[in-house]
Short mmCIF file of N, CA and C in Angstrom, two decimals:
data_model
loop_
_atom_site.label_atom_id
_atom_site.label_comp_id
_atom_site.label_asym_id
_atom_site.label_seq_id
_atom_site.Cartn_x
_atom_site.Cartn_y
_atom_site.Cartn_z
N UNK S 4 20.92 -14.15 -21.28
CA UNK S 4 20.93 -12.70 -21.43
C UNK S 4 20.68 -12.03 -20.09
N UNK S 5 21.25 -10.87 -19.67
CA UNK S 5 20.73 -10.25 -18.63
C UNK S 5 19.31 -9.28 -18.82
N UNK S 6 18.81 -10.03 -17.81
CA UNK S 6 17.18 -9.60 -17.74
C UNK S 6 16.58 -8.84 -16.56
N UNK S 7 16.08 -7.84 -16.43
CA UNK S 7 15.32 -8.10 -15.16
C UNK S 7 13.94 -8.09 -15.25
N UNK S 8 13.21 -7.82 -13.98
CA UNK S 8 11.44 -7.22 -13.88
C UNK S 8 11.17 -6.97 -12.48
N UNK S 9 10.20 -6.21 -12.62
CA UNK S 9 10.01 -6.67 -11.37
C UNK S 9 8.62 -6.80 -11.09
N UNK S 10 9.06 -7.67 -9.74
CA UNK S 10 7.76 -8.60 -9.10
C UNK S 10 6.64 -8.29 -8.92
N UNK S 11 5.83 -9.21 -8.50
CA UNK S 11 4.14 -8.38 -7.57
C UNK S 11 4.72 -7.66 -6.75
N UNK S 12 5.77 -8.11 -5.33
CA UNK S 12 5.65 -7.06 -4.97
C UNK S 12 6.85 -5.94 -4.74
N UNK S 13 7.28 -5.89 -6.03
CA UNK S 13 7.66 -5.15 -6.26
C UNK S 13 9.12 -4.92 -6.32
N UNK S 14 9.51 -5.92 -6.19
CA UNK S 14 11.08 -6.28 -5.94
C UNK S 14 11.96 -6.03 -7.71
N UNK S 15 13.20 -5.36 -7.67
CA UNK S 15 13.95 -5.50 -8.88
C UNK S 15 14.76 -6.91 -9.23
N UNK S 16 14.29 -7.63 -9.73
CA UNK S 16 14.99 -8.93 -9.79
C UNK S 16 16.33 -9.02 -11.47
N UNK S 17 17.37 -9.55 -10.86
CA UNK S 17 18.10 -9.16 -11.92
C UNK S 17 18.73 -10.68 -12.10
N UNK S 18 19.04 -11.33 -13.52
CA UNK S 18 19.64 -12.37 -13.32
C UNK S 18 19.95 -12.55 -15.25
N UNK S 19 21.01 -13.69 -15.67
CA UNK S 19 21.42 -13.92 -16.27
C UNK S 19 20.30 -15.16 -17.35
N UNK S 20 19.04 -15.10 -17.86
CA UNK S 20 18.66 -16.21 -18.05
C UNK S 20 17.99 -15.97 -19.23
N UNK S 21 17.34 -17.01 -19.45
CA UNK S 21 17.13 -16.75 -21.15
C UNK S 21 15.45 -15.92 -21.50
N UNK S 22 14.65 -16.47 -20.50
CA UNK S 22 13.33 -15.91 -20.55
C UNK S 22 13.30 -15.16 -19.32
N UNK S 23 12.15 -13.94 -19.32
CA UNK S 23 11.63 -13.32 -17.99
C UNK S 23 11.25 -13.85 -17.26
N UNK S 24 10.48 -14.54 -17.38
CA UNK S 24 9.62 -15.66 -16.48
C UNK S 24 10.06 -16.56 -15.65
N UNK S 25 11.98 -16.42 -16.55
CA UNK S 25 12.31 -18.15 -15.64
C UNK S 25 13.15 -16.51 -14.12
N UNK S 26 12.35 -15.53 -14.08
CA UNK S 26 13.01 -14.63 -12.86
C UNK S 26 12.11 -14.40 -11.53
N UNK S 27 10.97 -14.93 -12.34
CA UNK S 27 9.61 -14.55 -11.29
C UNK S 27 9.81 -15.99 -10.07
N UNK S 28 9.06 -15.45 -8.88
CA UNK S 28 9.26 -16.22 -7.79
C UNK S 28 8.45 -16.93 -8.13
N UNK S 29 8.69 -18.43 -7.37
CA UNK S 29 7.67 -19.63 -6.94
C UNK S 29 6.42 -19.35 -7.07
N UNK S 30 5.12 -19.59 -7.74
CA UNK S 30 4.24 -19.31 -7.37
C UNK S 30 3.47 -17.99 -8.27
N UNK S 31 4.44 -17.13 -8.63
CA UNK S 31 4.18 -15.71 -9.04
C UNK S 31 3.82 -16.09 -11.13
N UNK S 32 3.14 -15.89 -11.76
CA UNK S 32 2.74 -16.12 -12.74
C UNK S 32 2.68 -14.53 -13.75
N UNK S 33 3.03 -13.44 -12.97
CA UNK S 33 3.10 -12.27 -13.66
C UNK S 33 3.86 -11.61 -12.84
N UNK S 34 4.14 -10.61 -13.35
CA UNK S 34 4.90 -9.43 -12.72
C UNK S 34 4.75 -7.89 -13.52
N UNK S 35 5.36 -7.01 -13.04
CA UNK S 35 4.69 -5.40 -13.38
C UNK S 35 6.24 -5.17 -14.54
N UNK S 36 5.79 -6.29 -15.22
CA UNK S 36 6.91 -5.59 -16.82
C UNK S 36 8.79 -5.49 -16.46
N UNK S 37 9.32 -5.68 -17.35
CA UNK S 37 10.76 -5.88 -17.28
C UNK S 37 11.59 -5.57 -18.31
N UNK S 38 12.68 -5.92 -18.57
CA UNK S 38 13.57 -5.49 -19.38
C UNK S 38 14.90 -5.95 -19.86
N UNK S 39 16.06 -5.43 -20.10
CA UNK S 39 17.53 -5.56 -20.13
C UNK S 39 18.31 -4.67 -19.37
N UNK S 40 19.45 -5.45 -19.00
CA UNK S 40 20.03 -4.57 -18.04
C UNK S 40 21.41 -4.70 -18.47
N UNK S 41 22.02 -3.98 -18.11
CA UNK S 41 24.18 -3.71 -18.84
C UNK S 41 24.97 -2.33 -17.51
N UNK S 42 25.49 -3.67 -17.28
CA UNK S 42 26.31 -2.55 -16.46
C UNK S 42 27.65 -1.83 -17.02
N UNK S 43 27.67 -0.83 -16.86
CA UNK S 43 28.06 0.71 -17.59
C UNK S 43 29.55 0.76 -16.34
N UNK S 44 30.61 -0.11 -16.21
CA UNK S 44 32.05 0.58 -15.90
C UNK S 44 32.67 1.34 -16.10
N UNK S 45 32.40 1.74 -17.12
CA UNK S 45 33.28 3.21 -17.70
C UNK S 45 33.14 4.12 -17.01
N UNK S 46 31.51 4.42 -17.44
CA UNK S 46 30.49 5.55 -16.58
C UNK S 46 30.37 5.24 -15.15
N UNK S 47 30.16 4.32 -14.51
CA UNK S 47 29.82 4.21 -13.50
C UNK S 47 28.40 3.99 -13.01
N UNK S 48 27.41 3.59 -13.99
CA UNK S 48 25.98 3.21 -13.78
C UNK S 48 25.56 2.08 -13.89
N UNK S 49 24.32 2.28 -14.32
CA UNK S 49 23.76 0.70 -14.29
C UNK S 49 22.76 1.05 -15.35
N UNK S 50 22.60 0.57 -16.55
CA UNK S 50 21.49 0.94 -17.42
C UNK S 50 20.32 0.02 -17.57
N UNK S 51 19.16 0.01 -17.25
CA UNK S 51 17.91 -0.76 -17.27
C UNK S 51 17.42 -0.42 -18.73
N UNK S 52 17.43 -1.09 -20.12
CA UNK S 52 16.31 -0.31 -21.22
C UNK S 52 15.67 -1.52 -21.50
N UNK S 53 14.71 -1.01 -22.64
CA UNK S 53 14.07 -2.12 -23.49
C UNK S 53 12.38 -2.61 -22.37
N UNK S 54 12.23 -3.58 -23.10
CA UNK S 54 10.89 -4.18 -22.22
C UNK S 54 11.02 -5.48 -22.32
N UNK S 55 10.54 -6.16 -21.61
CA UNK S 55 10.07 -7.56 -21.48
C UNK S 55 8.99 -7.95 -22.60
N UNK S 56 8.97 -9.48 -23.56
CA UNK S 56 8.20 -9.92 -24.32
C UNK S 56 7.15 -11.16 -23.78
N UNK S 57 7.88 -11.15 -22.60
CA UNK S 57 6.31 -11.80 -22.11
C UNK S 57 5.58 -10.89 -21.15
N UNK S 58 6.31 -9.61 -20.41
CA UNK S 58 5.42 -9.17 -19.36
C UNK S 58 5.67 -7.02 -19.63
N UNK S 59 6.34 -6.89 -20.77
CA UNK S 59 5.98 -5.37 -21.33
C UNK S 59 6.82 -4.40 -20.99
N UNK S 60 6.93 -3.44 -20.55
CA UNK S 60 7.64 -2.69 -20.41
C UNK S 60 7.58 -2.43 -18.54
N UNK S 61 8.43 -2.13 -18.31
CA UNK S 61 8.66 -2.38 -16.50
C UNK S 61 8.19 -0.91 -16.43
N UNK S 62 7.00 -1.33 -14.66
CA UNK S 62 6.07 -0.33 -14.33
C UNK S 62 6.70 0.01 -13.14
N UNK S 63 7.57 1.03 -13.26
CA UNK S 63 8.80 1.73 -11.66
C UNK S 63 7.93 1.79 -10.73
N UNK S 64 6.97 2.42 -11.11
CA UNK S 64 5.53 2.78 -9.66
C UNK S 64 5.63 1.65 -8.63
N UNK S 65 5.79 0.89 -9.30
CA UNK S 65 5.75 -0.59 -8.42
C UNK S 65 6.96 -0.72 -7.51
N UNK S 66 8.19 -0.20 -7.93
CA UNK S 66 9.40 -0.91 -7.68
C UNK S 66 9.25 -0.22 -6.12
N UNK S 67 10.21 -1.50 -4.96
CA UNK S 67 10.09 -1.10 -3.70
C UNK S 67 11.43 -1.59 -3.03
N UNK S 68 11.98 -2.03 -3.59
CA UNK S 68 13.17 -2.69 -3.42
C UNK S 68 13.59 -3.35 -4.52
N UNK S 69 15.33 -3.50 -4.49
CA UNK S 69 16.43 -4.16 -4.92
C UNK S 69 17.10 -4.97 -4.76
N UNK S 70 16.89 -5.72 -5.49
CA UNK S 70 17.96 -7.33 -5.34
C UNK S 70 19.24 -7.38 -5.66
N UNK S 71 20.21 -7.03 -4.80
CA UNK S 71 21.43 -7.06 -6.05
C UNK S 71 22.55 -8.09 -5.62
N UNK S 72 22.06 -9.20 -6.00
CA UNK S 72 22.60 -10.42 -5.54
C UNK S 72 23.43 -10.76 -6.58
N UNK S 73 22.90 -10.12 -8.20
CA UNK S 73 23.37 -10.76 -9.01
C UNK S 73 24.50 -9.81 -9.55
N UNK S 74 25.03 -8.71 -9.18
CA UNK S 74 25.28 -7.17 -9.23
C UNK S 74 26.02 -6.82 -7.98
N UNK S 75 26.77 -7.40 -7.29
CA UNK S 75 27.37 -6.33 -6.31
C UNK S 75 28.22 -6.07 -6.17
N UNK S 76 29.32 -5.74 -7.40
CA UNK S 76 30.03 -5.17 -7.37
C UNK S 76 29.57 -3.71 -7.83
N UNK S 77 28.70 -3.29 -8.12
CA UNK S 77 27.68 -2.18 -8.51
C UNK S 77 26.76 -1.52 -7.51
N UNK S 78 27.56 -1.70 -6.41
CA UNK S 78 27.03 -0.93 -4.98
C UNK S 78 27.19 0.45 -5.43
N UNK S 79 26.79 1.37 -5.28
CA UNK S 79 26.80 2.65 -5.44
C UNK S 79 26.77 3.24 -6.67
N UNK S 80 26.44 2.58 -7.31
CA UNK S 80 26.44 2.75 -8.87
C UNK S 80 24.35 3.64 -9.05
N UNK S 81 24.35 4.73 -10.12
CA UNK S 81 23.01 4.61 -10.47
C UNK S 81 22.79 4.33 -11.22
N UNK S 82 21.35 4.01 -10.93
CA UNK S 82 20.07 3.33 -12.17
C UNK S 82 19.56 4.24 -13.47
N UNK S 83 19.44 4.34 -14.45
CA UNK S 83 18.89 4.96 -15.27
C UNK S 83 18.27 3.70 -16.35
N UNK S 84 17.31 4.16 -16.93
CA UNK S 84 16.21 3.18 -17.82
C UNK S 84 16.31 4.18 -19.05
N UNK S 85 16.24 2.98 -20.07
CA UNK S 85 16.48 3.79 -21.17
C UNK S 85 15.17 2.86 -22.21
N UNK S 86 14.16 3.50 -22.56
CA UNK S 86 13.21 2.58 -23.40
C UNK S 86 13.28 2.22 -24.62
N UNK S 87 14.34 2.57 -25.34
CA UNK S 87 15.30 1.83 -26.46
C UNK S 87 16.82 1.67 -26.03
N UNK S 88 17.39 1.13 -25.95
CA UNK S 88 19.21 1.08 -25.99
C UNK S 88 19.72 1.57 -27.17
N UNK S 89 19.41 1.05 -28.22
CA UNK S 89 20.26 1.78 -29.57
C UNK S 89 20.03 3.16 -30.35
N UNK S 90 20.83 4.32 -29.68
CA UNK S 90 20.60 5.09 -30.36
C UNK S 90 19.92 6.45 -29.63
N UNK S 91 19.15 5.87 -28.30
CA UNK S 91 18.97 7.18 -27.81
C UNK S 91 19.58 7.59 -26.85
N UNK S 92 19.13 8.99 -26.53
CA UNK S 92 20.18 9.83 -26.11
C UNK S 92 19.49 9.80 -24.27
N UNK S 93 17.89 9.64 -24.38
CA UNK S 93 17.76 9.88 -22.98
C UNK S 93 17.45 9.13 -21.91
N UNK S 94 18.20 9.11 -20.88
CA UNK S 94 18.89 8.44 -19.72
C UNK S 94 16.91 9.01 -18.55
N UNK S 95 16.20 8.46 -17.98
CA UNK S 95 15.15 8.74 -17.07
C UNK S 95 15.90 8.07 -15.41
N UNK S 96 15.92 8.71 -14.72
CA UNK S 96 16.60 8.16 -13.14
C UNK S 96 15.85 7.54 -12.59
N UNK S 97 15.89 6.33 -12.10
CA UNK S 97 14.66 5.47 -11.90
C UNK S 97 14.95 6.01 -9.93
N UNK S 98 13.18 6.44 -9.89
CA UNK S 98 12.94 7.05 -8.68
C UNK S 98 12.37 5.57 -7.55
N UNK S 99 12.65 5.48 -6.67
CA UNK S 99 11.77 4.75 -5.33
C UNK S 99 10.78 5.44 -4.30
N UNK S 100 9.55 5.17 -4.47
CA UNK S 100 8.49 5.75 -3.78
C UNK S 100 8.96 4.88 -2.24
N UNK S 101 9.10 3.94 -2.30
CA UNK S 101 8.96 2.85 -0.67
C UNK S 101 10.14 2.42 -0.96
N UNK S 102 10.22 1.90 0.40
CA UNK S 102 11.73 0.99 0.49
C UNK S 102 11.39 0.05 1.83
N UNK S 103 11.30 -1.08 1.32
CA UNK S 103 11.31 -2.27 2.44
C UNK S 103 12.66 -2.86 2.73
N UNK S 104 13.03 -3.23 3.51
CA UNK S 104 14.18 -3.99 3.51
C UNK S 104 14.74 -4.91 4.95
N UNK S 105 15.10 -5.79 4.42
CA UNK S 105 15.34 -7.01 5.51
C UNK S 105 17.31 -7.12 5.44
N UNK S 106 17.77 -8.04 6.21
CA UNK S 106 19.20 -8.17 6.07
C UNK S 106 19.24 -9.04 4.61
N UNK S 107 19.03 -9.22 3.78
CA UNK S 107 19.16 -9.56 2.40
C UNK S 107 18.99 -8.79 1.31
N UNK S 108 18.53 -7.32 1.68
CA UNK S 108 18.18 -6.48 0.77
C UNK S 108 19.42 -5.20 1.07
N UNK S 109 19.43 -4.51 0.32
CA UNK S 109 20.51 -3.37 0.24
C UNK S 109 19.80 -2.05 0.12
N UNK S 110 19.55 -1.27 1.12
CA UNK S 110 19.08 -0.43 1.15
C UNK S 110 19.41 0.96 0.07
N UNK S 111 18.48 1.61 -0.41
CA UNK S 111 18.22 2.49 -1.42
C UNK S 111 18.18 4.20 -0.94
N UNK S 112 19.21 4.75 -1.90
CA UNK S 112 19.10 6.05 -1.58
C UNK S 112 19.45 7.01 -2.50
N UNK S 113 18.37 8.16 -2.34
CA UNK S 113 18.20 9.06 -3.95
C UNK S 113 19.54 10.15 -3.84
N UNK S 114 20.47 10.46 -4.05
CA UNK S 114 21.50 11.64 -4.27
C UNK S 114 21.69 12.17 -6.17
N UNK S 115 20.96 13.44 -5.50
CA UNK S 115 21.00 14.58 -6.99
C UNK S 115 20.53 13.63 -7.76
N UNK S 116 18.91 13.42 -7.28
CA UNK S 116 18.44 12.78 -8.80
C UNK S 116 18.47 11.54 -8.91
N UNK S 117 19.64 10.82 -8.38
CA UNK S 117 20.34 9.67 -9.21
C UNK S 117 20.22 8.27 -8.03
N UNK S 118 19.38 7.35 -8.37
CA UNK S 118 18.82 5.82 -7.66
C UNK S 118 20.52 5.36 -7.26
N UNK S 119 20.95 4.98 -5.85
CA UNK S 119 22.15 4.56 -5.64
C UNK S 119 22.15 3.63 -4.61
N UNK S 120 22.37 2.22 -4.91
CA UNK S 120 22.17 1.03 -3.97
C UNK S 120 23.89 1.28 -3.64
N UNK S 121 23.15 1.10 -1.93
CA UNK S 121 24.02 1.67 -1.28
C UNK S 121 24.61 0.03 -0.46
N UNK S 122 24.93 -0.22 0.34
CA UNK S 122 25.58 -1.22 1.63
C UNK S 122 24.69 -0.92 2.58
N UNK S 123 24.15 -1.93 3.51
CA UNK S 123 23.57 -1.95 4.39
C UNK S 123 24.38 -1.07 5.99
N UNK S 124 26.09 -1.21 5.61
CA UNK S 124 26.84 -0.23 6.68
C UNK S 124 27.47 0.81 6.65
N UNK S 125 26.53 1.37 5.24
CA UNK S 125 26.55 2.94 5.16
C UNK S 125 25.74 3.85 5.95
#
């Protein structure tokens, strides 16, 4: 299933697997809550809802960066979190307080509102 969470520190980790846990790094035994993720072609987004059943509902405060290793054809696409998928109507824009980033990470940028992982040669 597509899953994400994210990390201690704070990283969005996204991947195809059956439990949350099998997403957390080496070493890492918790993380700040997670979810489901579906990417939205029609629209052009990326929808994060739901929560994680081993680690709760994903805590954004945390989030500091993006992984989108597993996702990149969804460069420029935004994020929105939805805390049920079936049925509701409201879309929350997932905001970034920090942004770390190395040549493996894809730098992050807010336009009208809306979370948009951008290319590192934008």
């Amino acid at each position: 299933m597509n899953k994400f969470i994210i990390t201690q520190d704070g990283t969005l980790e996204f991947g195809d697997v059956r439990l949350h846990m099998d997403l957390l790094p080496r070493g890492d035994d918790t993380c700040h809550g997670g979810g489901f993720w579906l990417i939205d072609n029609q629209n052009g987004r990326i929808l994060l809802y739901g929560r994680s059943f081993d680690f709760g509902a994903p805590e954004f405060s945390f989030l500091r960066r993006i992984n989108t290793d597993e996702m990149p054809a969804c460069l420029g696409y935004p994020m929105f979190y939805k805390r049920e998928f079936a049925g509701e109507e409201i879309l929350e824009p997932i905001e970034v307080l920090a942004l770390l980033c190395d040549e493996t990470w894809k730098p992050l940028t807010v336009r009208g509102g809306e979370l948009r992982v951008t290319s590192p040669n934008k």
